[in-house]
Amino acid sequence: AQKITQTQPGMFVQEKEAVTLDCTYDTSDPSYGLFWYKQPSSGEMIFLIYQGSYDQQNATEGRYSLNFQKARKSANLVISASQLGDSAMYFCAMREEGNTGGFKTIFGAGTRLFVKA
Amino acid sequence: KAGVTQTPRYLIKTRGQQVTLSCSPISGHRSVSWYQQTPGQGLQFLFEYFSETQRNKGNFPGRFSGRQFSNSRSEMNVSTLELGDSALYLCASSLVLGGQETQYFGPGTRLLVL
């Protein structure tokens, strides 16, 4: 069963505008963590933001904020004031406890963001 | 503070060979996870190590194995390589501090199996 769903394969945004990348998740574990990563064409995975399932407030990191709606099981990434350098693949991921007590991270299929000048 | 390092960065092997990839986590991070990224399957979890113990394993065949050393460095081994093992292999180290978790990835090893 798909646990992380990113419904937007590709998105375009005008430079300096805000953009929202969608992510929904599915878990029965009450304790989990949600991440967003950026992957430029170079291949490196860049950590952007983290939201714990018990966090009351939405996480923010500079121009990045996570719109966490627990009841809807959604964790959308909002990028404000888009820059050309934001063009990349963006992955939503969920870290949950595995069957043997450790943790595993499950990734969505990703959304490719194109920022237009 | 140095980031996560992975060696080698690029590797070309032939079918049937075996390969060992190395990952050095960020200093102080004790958890190391490995992922395989392919265009068709996306990012898939391989396994996670913590204090030299494998805590979790993804749905990969037994040809994929790993270990972690006392200094938290980790190695991943793939035996009897198949063409489908061609992928970007990413290692990540993580730390939980004050309820906030951070997980940082290395640059990856690009493996091509011919």
Short mmCIF file of C-alpha atoms in Angstrom, two decimals:
data_model
loop_
_atom_site.label_atom_id
_atom_site.label_comp_id
_atom_site.label_asym_id
_atom_site.label_seq_id
_atom_site.Cartn_x
_atom_site.Cartn_y
_atom_site.Cartn_z
CA ALA A 1 0.00 0.00 0.00
CA GLN A 2 1.24 3.46 -0.91
CA LYS A 3 2.22 5.23 2.29
CA ILE A 4 3.45 8.53 0.92
CA THR A 5 1.61 10.12 -1.97
CA GLN A 6 2.80 13.10 -3.94
CA THR A 7 0.16 13.76 -6.56
CA GLN A 8 2.03 16.41 -8.54
CA PRO A 9 4.69 14.90 -10.81
CA GLY A 10 5.66 18.38 -11.98
CA MET A 11 4.96 21.96 -10.95
CA PHE A 12 5.75 25.35 -12.46
CA VAL A 13 6.04 28.53 -10.43
CA GLN A 14 6.99 32.07 -11.32
CA GLU A 15 10.10 33.42 -9.64
CA LYS A 16 9.32 35.29 -6.39
CA GLU A 17 5.93 33.63 -6.01
CA ALA A 18 4.97 31.04 -3.39
CA VAL A 19 4.31 27.42 -4.26
CA THR A 20 2.76 24.51 -2.36
CA LEU A 21 3.88 20.93 -2.93
CA ASP A 22 1.36 18.36 -1.80
CA CYS A 23 2.03 15.30 0.32
CA THR A 24 -0.34 12.88 1.99
CA TYR A 25 0.67 9.94 4.11
CA ASP A 26 -0.80 6.87 5.67
CA THR A 27 0.22 5.30 8.94
CA SER A 28 -1.36 3.73 11.97
CA ASP A 29 1.62 4.52 14.15
CA PRO A 30 0.89 7.45 16.52
CA SER A 31 4.55 8.44 16.52
CA TYR A 32 6.15 9.35 13.23
CA GLY A 33 8.17 12.05 11.57
CA LEU A 34 7.70 13.80 8.29
CA PHE A 35 10.52 15.21 6.17
CA TRP A 36 10.96 17.15 3.01
CA TYR A 37 14.08 16.86 0.90
CA LYS A 38 15.33 18.67 -2.16
CA GLN A 39 17.30 16.81 -4.80
CA PRO A 40 18.98 18.97 -7.46
CA SER A 41 20.20 17.43 -10.69
CA SER A 42 23.55 16.74 -9.00
CA GLY A 43 21.83 13.97 -7.05
CA GLU A 44 22.52 15.06 -3.49
CA MET A 45 19.59 14.94 -1.07
CA ILE A 46 19.24 18.15 0.89
CA PHE A 47 17.29 18.12 4.15
CA LEU A 48 14.76 20.95 4.22
CA ILE A 49 12.35 20.55 7.10
CA TYR A 50 11.05 18.11 9.72
CA GLN A 51 7.69 17.78 11.46
CA GLY A 52 7.10 15.40 14.34
CA SER A 53 3.66 13.85 14.70
CA TYR A 54 3.26 15.35 18.16
CA ASP A 55 4.41 18.83 17.21
CA GLN A 56 1.61 21.31 17.77
CA GLN A 57 2.97 24.00 15.52
CA ASN A 58 3.85 23.82 11.84
CA ALA A 59 7.57 23.59 11.22
CA THR A 60 9.33 26.46 9.49
CA GLU A 61 12.86 26.81 8.17
CA GLY A 62 13.57 30.07 6.41
CA ARG A 63 11.53 30.16 3.19
CA TYR A 64 10.22 26.65 3.83
CA SER A 65 7.20 25.84 5.95
CA LEU A 66 5.31 22.63 6.42
CA ASN A 67 1.51 22.81 6.48
CA PHE A 68 0.77 19.90 8.80
CA GLN A 69 -2.84 18.76 8.93
CA LYS A 70 -2.79 15.66 11.07
CA ALA A 71 -6.45 14.71 10.75
CA ARG A 72 -6.18 14.85 6.97
CA LYS A 73 -2.79 13.15 7.05
CA SER A 74 -1.26 15.80 4.89
CA ALA A 75 2.11 17.51 5.13
CA ASN A 76 2.38 20.03 2.34
CA LEU A 77 5.57 21.99 1.76
CA VAL A 78 5.23 25.71 1.14
CA ILE A 79 8.12 27.54 -0.48
CA SER A 80 7.80 31.30 -0.28
CA ALA A 81 9.45 33.75 -2.66
CA SER A 82 10.64 31.08 -5.12
CA GLN A 83 14.12 31.42 -6.54
CA LEU A 84 15.60 29.96 -9.72
CA GLY A 85 17.81 27.76 -7.57
CA ASP A 86 14.71 26.10 -6.13
CA SER A 87 14.26 24.18 -9.39
CA ALA A 88 14.77 20.58 -8.32
CA MET A 89 13.03 17.37 -7.34
CA TYR A 90 11.29 17.49 -3.98
CA PHE A 91 10.60 14.41 -1.90
CA CYS A 92 8.23 13.99 0.99
CA ALA A 93 9.19 11.23 3.41
CA MET A 94 7.85 9.61 6.53
CA ARG A 95 9.95 7.99 9.22
CA GLU A 96 8.17 5.41 11.28
CA GLU A 97 9.10 2.61 13.58
CA GLY A 98 9.81 -0.62 11.81
CA ASN A 99 8.69 -4.12 12.70
CA THR A 100 11.82 -4.85 14.68
CA GLY A 101 11.97 -1.64 16.65
CA GLY A 102 14.21 0.38 14.43
CA PHE A 103 13.17 3.10 12.07
CA LYS A 104 12.67 3.22 8.35
CA THR A 105 11.99 6.11 6.06
CA ILE A 106 9.53 5.82 3.21
CA PHE A 107 9.68 8.29 0.35
CA GLY A 108 7.09 9.59 -2.04
CA ALA A 109 7.63 9.55 -5.79
CA GLY A 110 8.65 13.19 -5.77
CA THR A 111 7.54 16.43 -7.40
CA ARG A 112 9.74 18.17 -9.94
CA LEU A 113 9.57 21.92 -9.45
CA PHE A 114 10.43 24.33 -12.25
CA VAL A 115 10.92 27.98 -11.35
CA LYS A 116 10.42 30.36 -14.26
CA ALA A 117 12.26 33.67 -14.57
CA LYS B 1 31.31 19.82 11.11
CA ALA B 2 31.91 17.47 8.17
CA GLY B 3 28.88 16.04 6.40
CA VAL B 4 28.10 12.47 5.48
CA THR B 5 30.73 11.05 3.18
CA GLN B 6 30.39 8.12 0.83
CA THR B 7 33.03 6.29 -1.12
CA PRO B 8 33.45 5.61 -3.91
CA ARG B 9 31.34 8.19 -5.72
CA TYR B 10 31.16 6.21 -8.96
CA LEU B 11 31.58 2.53 -9.66
CA ILE B 12 31.29 0.30 -12.69
CA LYS B 13 30.98 -3.44 -12.19
CA THR B 14 29.93 -6.42 -14.27
CA ARG B 15 27.19 -8.92 -13.57
CA GLY B 16 28.11 -11.52 -11.02
CA GLN B 17 30.68 -9.39 -9.24
CA GLN B 18 30.28 -8.09 -5.74
CA VAL B 19 30.67 -4.55 -4.45
CA THR B 20 31.23 -2.82 -1.12
CA LEU B 21 30.16 0.77 -0.52
CA SER B 22 31.25 2.84 2.45
CA CYS B 23 29.54 5.56 4.45
CA SER B 24 30.92 7.77 7.21
CA PRO B 25 28.18 9.54 9.18
CA ILE B 26 28.29 12.97 10.70
CA SER B 27 30.26 12.95 13.92
CA GLY B 28 27.96 12.10 16.82
CA HIS B 29 25.31 10.46 14.64
CA ARG B 30 24.86 6.83 15.56
CA SER B 31 22.09 5.89 13.17
CA VAL B 32 22.96 5.13 9.56
CA SER B 33 20.43 4.22 6.89
CA TRP B 34 20.94 3.08 3.32
CA TYR B 35 18.66 3.71 0.34
CA GLN B 36 18.58 2.69 -3.29
CA GLN B 37 17.34 5.20 -5.84
CA THR B 38 16.37 4.17 -9.37
CA PRO B 39 14.26 5.95 -11.99
CA GLY B 40 11.71 3.15 -11.96
CA GLN B 41 11.36 2.40 -8.25
CA GLY B 42 12.29 5.75 -6.74
CA LEU B 43 13.88 5.84 -3.33
CA GLN B 44 13.69 2.59 -1.43
CA PHE B 45 14.82 1.86 2.09
CA LEU B 46 17.48 -0.83 2.37
CA PHE B 47 18.39 -1.00 6.05
CA GLU B 48 19.17 0.98 9.16
CA TYR B 49 21.98 0.48 11.64
CA PHE B 50 22.33 1.83 15.14
CA SER B 51 25.22 1.06 17.47
CA GLU B 52 26.50 -1.71 15.20
CA THR B 53 23.10 -3.44 15.09
CA GLN B 54 20.78 -3.69 12.12
CA ARG B 55 17.49 -2.41 13.43
CA ASN B 56 15.42 -2.61 10.30
CA LYS B 57 15.58 -4.00 6.80
CA GLY B 58 13.66 -3.19 3.66
CA ASN B 59 12.34 -5.63 1.07
CA PHE B 60 15.56 -6.48 -0.67
CA PRO B 61 17.06 -9.92 -1.36
CA GLY B 62 19.75 -11.39 0.81
CA ARG B 63 22.38 -10.33 -1.73
CA PHE B 64 22.17 -6.94 -0.07
CA SER B 65 23.87 -6.82 3.30
CA GLY B 66 25.51 -4.30 5.52
CA ARG B 67 27.28 -3.67 8.75
CA GLN B 68 28.22 -0.87 11.09
CA PHE B 69 31.46 -0.46 12.94
CA SER B 70 32.09 0.87 16.44
CA ASN B 71 32.92 4.31 15.05
CA SER B 72 29.47 4.36 13.35
CA ARG B 73 30.94 4.01 9.87
CA SER B 74 28.87 1.67 7.78
CA GLU B 75 29.43 -0.52 4.77
CA MET B 76 26.96 -1.99 2.36
CA ASN B 77 27.70 -5.06 0.28
CA VAL B 78 25.92 -6.36 -2.79
CA SER B 79 26.93 -9.81 -3.99
CA THR B 80 26.27 -11.44 -7.36
CA LEU B 81 25.43 -8.15 -9.02
CA GLU B 82 22.55 -7.96 -11.46
CA LEU B 83 21.85 -5.34 -14.11
CA GLY B 84 18.92 -4.10 -12.05
CA ASP B 85 21.25 -3.19 -9.20
CA SER B 86 22.42 -0.18 -11.20
CA ALA B 87 21.32 2.74 -9.06
CA LEU B 88 22.30 5.63 -6.87
CA TYR B 89 22.97 4.32 -3.37
CA LEU B 90 22.45 6.89 -0.68
CA CYS B 91 23.51 6.77 2.91
CA ALA B 92 22.01 8.96 5.61
CA SER B 93 22.91 9.60 9.20
CA SER B 94 20.44 10.87 11.73
CA LEU B 95 20.26 12.31 15.19
CA VAL B 96 17.34 12.95 17.49
CA LEU B 97 17.86 15.91 19.78
CA GLY B 98 15.16 17.47 21.91
CA GLY B 99 12.45 15.73 19.95
CA GLN B 100 13.72 17.16 16.71
CA GLU B 101 15.10 14.71 14.22
CA THR B 102 17.52 15.55 11.49
CA GLN B 103 18.56 13.15 8.77
CA TYR B 104 21.36 14.13 6.44
CA PHE B 105 22.32 12.34 3.27
CA GLY B 106 25.68 11.76 1.70
CA PRO B 107 26.36 12.52 -1.97
CA GLY B 108 25.68 8.93 -2.95
CA THR B 109 27.50 6.25 -4.90
CA ARG B 110 26.43 5.77 -8.49
CA LEU B 111 26.74 2.10 -9.36
CA LEU B 112 26.56 0.91 -12.93
CA VAL B 113 26.35 -2.82 -13.56
CA LEU B 114 27.23 -3.93 -17.08
#
